[in-house]
Coordinates of C-alpha atoms and ligand atoms in Angstrom, one line a residue:
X1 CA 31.4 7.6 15.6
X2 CA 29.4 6.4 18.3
X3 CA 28.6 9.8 19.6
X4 CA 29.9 8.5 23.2
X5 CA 27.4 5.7 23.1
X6 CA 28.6 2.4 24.3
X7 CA 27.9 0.7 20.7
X8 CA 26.0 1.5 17.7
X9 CA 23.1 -0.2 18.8
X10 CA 22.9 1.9 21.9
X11 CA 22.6 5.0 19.8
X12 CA 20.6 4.0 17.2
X13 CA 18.3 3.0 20.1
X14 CA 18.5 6.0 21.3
X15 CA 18.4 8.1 18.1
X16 CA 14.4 7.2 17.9
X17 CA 12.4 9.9 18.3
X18 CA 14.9 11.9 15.6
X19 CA 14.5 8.7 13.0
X20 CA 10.7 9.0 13.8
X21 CA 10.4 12.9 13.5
X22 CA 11.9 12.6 10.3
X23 CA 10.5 9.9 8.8
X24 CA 7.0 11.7 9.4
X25 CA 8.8 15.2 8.3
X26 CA 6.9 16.9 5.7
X27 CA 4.2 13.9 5.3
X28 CA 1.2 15.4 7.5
X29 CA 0.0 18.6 6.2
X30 CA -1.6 21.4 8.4
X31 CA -5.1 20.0 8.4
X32 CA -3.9 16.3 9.2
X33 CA -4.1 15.5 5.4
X34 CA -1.6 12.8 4.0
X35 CA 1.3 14.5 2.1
X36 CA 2.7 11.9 -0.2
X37 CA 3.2 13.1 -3.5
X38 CA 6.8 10.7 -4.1
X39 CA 4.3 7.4 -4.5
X40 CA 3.8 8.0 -7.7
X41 CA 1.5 5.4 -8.1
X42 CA -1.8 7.7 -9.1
X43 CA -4.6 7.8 -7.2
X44 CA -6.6 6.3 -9.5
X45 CA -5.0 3.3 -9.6
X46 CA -4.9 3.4 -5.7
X47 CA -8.8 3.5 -5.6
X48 CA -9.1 0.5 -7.8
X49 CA -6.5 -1.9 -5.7
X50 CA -8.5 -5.0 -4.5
X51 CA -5.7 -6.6 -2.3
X52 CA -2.3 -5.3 0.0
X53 CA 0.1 -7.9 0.2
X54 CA 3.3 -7.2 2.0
X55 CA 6.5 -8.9 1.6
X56 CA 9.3 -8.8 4.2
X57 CA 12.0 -10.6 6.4
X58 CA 12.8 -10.8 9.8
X59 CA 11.8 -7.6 11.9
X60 CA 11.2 -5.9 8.3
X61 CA 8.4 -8.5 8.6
X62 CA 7.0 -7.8 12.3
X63 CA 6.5 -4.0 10.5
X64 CA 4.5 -5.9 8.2
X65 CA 2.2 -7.7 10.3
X66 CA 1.3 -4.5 12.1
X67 CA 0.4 -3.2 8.8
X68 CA -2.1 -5.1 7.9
X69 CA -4.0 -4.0 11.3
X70 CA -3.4 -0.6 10.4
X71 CA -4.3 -1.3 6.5
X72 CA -7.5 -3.1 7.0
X73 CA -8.9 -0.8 9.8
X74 CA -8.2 2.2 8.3
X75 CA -8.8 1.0 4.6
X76 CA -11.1 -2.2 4.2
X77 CA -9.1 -3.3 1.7
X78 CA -8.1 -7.0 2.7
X79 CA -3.8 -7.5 3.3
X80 CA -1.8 -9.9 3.5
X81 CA 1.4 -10.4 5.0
X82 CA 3.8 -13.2 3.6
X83 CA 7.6 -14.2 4.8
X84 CA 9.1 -13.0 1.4
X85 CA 10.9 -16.7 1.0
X86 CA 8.1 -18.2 1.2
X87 CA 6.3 -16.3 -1.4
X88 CA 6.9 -17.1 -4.3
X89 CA 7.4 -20.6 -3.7
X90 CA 4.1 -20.7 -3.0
X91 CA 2.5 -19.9 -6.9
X92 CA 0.3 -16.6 -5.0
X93 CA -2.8 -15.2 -6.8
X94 CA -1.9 -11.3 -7.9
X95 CA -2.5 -9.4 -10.6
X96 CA -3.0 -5.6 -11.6
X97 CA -5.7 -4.8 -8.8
X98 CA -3.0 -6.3 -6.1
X99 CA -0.7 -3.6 -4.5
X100 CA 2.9 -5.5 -3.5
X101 CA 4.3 -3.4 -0.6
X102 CA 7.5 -4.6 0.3
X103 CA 9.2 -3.6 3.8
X104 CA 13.3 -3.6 3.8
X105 CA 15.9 -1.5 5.9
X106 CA 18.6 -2.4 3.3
X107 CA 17.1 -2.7 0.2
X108 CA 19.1 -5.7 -0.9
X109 CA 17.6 -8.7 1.0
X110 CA 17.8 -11.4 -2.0
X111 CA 14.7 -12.8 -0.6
X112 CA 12.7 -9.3 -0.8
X113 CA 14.0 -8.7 -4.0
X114 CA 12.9 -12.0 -5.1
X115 CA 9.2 -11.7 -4.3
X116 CA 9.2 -8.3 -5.9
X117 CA 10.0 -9.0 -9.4
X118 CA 7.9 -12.1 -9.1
X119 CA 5.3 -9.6 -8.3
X120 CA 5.7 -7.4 -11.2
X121 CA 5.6 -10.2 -13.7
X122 CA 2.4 -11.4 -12.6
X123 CA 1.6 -7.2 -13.2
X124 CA 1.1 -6.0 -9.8
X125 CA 2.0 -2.4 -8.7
X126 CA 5.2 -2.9 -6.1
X127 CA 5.6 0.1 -3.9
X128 CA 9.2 -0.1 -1.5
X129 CA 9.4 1.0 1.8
X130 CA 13.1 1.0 2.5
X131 CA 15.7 2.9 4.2
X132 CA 18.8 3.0 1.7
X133 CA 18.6 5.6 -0.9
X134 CA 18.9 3.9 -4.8
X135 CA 19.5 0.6 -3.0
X136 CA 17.7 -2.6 -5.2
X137 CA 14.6 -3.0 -4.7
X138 CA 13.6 0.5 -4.6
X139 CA 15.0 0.9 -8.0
X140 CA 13.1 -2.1 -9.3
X141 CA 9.6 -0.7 -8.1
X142 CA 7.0 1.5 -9.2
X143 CA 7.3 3.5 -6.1
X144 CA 9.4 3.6 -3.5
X145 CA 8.3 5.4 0.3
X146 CA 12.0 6.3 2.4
X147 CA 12.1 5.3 5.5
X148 CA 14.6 8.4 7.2
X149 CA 16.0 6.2 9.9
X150 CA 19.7 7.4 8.7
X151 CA 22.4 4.8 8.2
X152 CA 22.0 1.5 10.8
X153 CA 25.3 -0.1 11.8
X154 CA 24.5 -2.7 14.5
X155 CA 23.1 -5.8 12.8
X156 CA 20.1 -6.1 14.9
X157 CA 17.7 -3.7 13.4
X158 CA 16.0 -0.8 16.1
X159 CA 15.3 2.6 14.5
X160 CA 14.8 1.1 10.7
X161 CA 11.8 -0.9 12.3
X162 CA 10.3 2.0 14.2
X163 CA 10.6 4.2 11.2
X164 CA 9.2 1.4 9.4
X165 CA 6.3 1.1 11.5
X166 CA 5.8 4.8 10.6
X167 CA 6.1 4.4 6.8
X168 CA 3.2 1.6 6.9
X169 CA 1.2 4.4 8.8
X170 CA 1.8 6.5 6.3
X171 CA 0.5 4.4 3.9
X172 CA -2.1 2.9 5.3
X173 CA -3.8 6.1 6.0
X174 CA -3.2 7.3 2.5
X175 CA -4.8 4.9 1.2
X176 CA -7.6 5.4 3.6
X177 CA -7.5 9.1 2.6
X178 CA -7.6 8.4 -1.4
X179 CA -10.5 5.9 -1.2
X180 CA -12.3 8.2 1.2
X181 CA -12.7 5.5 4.0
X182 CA -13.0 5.8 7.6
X183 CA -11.9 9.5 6.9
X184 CA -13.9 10.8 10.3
X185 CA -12.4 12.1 13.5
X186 CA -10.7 9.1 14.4
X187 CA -8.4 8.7 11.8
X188 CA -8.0 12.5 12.3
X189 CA -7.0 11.8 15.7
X190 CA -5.0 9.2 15.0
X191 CA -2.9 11.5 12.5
X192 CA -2.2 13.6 14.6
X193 CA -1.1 11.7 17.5
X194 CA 1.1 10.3 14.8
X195 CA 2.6 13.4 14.4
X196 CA 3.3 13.9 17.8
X197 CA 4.3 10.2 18.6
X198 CA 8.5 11.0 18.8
X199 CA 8.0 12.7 22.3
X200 CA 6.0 9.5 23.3
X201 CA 9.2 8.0 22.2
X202 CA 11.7 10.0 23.6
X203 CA 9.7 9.7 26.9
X204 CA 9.8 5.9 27.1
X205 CA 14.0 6.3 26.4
X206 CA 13.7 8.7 29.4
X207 CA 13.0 5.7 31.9
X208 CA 14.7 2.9 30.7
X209 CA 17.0 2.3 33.7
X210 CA 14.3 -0.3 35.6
X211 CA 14.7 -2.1 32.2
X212 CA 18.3 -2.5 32.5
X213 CA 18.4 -3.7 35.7
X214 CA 15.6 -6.1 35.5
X215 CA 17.6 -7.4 32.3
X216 CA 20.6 -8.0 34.2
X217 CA 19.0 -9.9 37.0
X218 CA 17.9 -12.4 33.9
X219 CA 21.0 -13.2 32.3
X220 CA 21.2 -16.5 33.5
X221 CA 17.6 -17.4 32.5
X222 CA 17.5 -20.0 29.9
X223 CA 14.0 -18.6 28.0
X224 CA 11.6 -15.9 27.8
X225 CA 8.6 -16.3 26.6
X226 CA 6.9 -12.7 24.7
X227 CA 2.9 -12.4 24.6
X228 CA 0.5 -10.1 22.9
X229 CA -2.2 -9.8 21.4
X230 CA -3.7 -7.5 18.0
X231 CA -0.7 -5.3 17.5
X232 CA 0.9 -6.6 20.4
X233 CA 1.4 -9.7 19.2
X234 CA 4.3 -8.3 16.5
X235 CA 5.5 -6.7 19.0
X236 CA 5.8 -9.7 21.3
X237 CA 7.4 -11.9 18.4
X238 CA 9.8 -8.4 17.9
X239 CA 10.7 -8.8 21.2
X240 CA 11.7 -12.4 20.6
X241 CA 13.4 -11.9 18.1
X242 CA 15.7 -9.4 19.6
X243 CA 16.5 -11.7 22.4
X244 CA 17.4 -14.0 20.3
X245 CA 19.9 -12.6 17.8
X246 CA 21.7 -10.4 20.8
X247 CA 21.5 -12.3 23.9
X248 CA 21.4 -15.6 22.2
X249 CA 18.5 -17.0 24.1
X250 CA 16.0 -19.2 23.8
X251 CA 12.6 -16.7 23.3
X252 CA 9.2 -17.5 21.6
X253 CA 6.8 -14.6 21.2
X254 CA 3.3 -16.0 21.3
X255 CA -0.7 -14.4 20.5
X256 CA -1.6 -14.3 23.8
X257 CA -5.4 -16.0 23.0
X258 CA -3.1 -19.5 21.9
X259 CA -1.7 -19.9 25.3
X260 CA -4.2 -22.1 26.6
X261 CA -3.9 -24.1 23.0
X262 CA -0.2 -25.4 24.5
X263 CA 2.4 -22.9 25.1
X264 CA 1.1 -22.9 28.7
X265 CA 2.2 -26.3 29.3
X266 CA 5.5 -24.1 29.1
X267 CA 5.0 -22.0 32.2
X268 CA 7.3 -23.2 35.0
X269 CA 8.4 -21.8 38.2
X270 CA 10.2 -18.4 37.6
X271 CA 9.9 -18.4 33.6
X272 CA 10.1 -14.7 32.9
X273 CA 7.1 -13.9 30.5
X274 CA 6.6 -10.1 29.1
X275 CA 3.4 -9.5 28.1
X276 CA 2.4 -6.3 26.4
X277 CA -1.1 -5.3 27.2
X278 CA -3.3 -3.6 25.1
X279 CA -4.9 -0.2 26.4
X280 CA -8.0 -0.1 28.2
X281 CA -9.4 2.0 26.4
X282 CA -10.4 0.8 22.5
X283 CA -10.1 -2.5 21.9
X284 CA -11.1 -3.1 26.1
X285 CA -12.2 -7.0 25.6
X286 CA -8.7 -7.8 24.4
X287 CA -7.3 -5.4 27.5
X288 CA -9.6 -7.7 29.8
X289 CA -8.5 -10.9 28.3
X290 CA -4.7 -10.4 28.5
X291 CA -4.8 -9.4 32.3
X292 CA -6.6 -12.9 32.8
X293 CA -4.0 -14.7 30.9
X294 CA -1.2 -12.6 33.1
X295 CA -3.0 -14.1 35.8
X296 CA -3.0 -17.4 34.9
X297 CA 0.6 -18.2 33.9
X298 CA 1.0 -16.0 37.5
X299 CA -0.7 -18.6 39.2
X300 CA 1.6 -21.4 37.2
X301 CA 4.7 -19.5 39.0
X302 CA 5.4 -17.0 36.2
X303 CA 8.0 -14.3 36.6
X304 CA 5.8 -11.9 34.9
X305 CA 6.7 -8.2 33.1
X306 CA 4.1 -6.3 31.6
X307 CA 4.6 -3.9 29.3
X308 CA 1.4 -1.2 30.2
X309 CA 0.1 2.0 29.0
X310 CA 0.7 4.7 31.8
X311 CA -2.8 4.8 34.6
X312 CA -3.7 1.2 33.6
X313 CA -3.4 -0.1 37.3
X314 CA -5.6 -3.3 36.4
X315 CA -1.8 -5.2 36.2
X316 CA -0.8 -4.1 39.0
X317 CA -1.5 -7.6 41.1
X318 CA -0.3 -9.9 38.9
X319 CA 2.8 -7.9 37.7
X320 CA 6.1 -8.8 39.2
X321 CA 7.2 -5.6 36.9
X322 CA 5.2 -3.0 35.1
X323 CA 7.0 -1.1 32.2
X324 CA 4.9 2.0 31.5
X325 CA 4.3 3.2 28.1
X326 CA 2.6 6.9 26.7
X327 CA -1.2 6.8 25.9
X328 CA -1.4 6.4 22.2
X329 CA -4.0 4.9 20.0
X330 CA -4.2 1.4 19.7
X331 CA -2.5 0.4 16.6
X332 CA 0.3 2.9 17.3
X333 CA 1.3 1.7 20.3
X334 CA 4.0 -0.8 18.6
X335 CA 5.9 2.4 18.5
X336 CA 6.2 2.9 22.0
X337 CA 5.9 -0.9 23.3
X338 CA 8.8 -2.3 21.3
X339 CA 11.4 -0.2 22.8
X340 CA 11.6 -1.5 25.8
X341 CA 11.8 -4.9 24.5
X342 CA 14.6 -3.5 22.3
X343 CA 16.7 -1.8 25.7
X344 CA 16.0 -4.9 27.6
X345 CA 17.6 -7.1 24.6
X346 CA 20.7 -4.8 24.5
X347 CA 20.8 -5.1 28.0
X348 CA 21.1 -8.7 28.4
X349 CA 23.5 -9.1 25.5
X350 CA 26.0 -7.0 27.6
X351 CA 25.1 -8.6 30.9
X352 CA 25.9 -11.8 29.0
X353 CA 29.6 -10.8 27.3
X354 CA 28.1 -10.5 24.0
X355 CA 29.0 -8.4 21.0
X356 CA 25.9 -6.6 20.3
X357 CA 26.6 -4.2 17.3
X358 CA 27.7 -7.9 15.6
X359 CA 25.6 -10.8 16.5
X360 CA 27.6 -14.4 15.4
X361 CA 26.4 -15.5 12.5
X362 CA 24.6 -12.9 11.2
X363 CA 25.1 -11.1 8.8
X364 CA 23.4 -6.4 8.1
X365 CA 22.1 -7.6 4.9
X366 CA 21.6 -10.7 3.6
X367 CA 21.8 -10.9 -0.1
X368 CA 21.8 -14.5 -0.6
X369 CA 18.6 -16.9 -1.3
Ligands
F6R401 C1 16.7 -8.3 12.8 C2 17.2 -8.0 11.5 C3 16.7 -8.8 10.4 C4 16.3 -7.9 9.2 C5 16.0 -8.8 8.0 C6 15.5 -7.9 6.8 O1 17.1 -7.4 13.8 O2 17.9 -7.0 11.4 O3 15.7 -9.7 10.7 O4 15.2 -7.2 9.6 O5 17.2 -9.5 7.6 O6 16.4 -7.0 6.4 P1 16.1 -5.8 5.5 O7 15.1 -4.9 6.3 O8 17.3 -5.1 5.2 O9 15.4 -6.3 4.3

């Protein structure tokens, strides 16, 4: 069943640029135009949504945070993203203008589900982006967006999140491409280095060995620490998270601009800290910014590993490793910049004795409150 792997998370890891292709198969016509026909929700109704709020758990939520990047750049329609059990605790303001997207691999997160049909009653349109077929909360909403990740064993959740990051693409740009918004050659690029983006994948997979290695010289650390910034910052708090439920470590992911607000009072002699780094190119302040904050927890004795897109030799100096990553756009580069983060997880949860397919405690899909 493994396919030879040494666990199911090793291959689903390693099943990512298939999960991806598919998830994108049949979605981006010839001329880069958004092919999503199963939303059901009609375009009219799209065109009049005043508000995205997404609703998710756990990694399903780190997918959401990057969405509302993607969403307001490529839509100007304000987002939201909202911990689903905090939600509806919390009395929020929807109604028929506000589009509920909720993000779930399982489609049965109580939690989720919760928010959802808290949603409808207050009359918002729900759309699902979830990766089992007739599962819950697809079945409760007015439209439902697969993810095609195919069935995820190991607890920890690797390809559901990348295909998930593709979905929110997907329907971020749709939206973009209904209310005739940013629609230039951009966005045109963008789509089709979206298209494109599971050979980016596959070639991050390719070098993963320095990952390991580096992960098995840290199995005796006590924390890591995970920085980013824009998109990067997800990723960082994905990265976190990971460490956390395999190795069983203590790991914080952090925006990289709050450092100086008090998590640098953390920096101690050999900490290891990844930072993922923005490209140079685009957003370039927030590239210039994060190299000075590698800098300065360097300087406060750091053990530093920066995740970097491929030519950006500004890290260099104040890397102690440099994990390169494939050109992309800016907000897709959560799709190449978390796998790493995923390998080196996996990596240290081995080097460590630990079961990695099934965490303690945890539980594939939580269907409790
Ligand atoms: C982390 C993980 C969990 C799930 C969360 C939501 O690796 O797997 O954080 O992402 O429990 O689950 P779904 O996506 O099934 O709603």
């Amino acid at each position: 069943e493994k396919g030879g792997h040494a666990s199911f998370m090793h291959k689903e890891i390693a099943e990512q640029p298939r999960a991806v292709a598919d998830t994108l198969l049949g979605r981006i016509g010839a001329d880069g135009e958004l092919i999503l026909d199963e939303l059901r929700i009609p375009a009219a109704e799209l065109r009049e949504v005043d508000k995205v709020v997404v609703v998710a758990c756990g990694t399903a939520f780190h997918a959401g945070l990057i969405a509302k990047y993607a969403i307001e750049h490529w839509t100007r329609v304000p987002c939201e993203v909202e911990l689903a059990s905090e939600f509806r605790y919390r009395d929020p303001i929807l109604d028929a203008r506000t589009l509920v997207v909720t993000v779930s691999q399982s489609g049965e997160t109580m939690d989720t589900l919760m928010a959802l049909r808290h949603a409808r009653e207050q009359g918002s349109r729900v759309l699902a982006i979830c990766n089992t077929n007739g599962s819950t909360i697809p079945r409760e909403s007015d439209a439902v967006l697969y993810t095609h990740a195919g069935p995820e064993v190991a607890v920890a959740s690797t390809k559901a999140f990348l295909t998930q990051l593709v979905a929110c693409y997907l329907v971020a740009l749709y939206l973009g491409q209904v209310r005739g918004t940013k629609w230039g050659d951009e966005v045109l690029g963008v789509v089709r280095d979206l298209a494109d983006i599971a050979g980016a994948v596959e070639r991050v997979l390719a070098d993963m060995e320095p990952v390991r290695e580096l992960a098995r010289s840290l199995a005796g650390a006590g924390t890591v620490l995970f920085l980013g910034r824009h998109v990067g910052y997800p990723v960082a708090l994905e990265g976190a998270l990971k460490l956390k439920e395999l190795a069983y470590m203590h790991a914080e992911g952090f925006a990289a601009g709050e450092l100086k607000h008090g998590p640098i009072a953390l920096v101690e002699d050999g900490l290891p800290v990844v930072v993922v780094v923005p490209s140079p190119r685009g957003r370039s302040v927030l590239h210039d910014k994060i190299v000075s904050n590698i800098q300065e927890i360097r300087a406060r004795g750091a053990r530093t590993i920066v995740i970097a897109e491929e030519g950006d030799e500004t890290v260099v100096p104040y890397a102690d490793h440099v994990v390169w990553v494939p050109v992309t756009p800016t907000l897709l580069q959560p799709l190449v910049a978390t796998v790493p983060l995923q390998v080196f997880a996996c990596e240290l949860a081995v080097a460590r004795g630990n079961e990695v397919d099934q965490p303690r405690n945890l539980a594939k899909s939580v269907t409790v409150e």
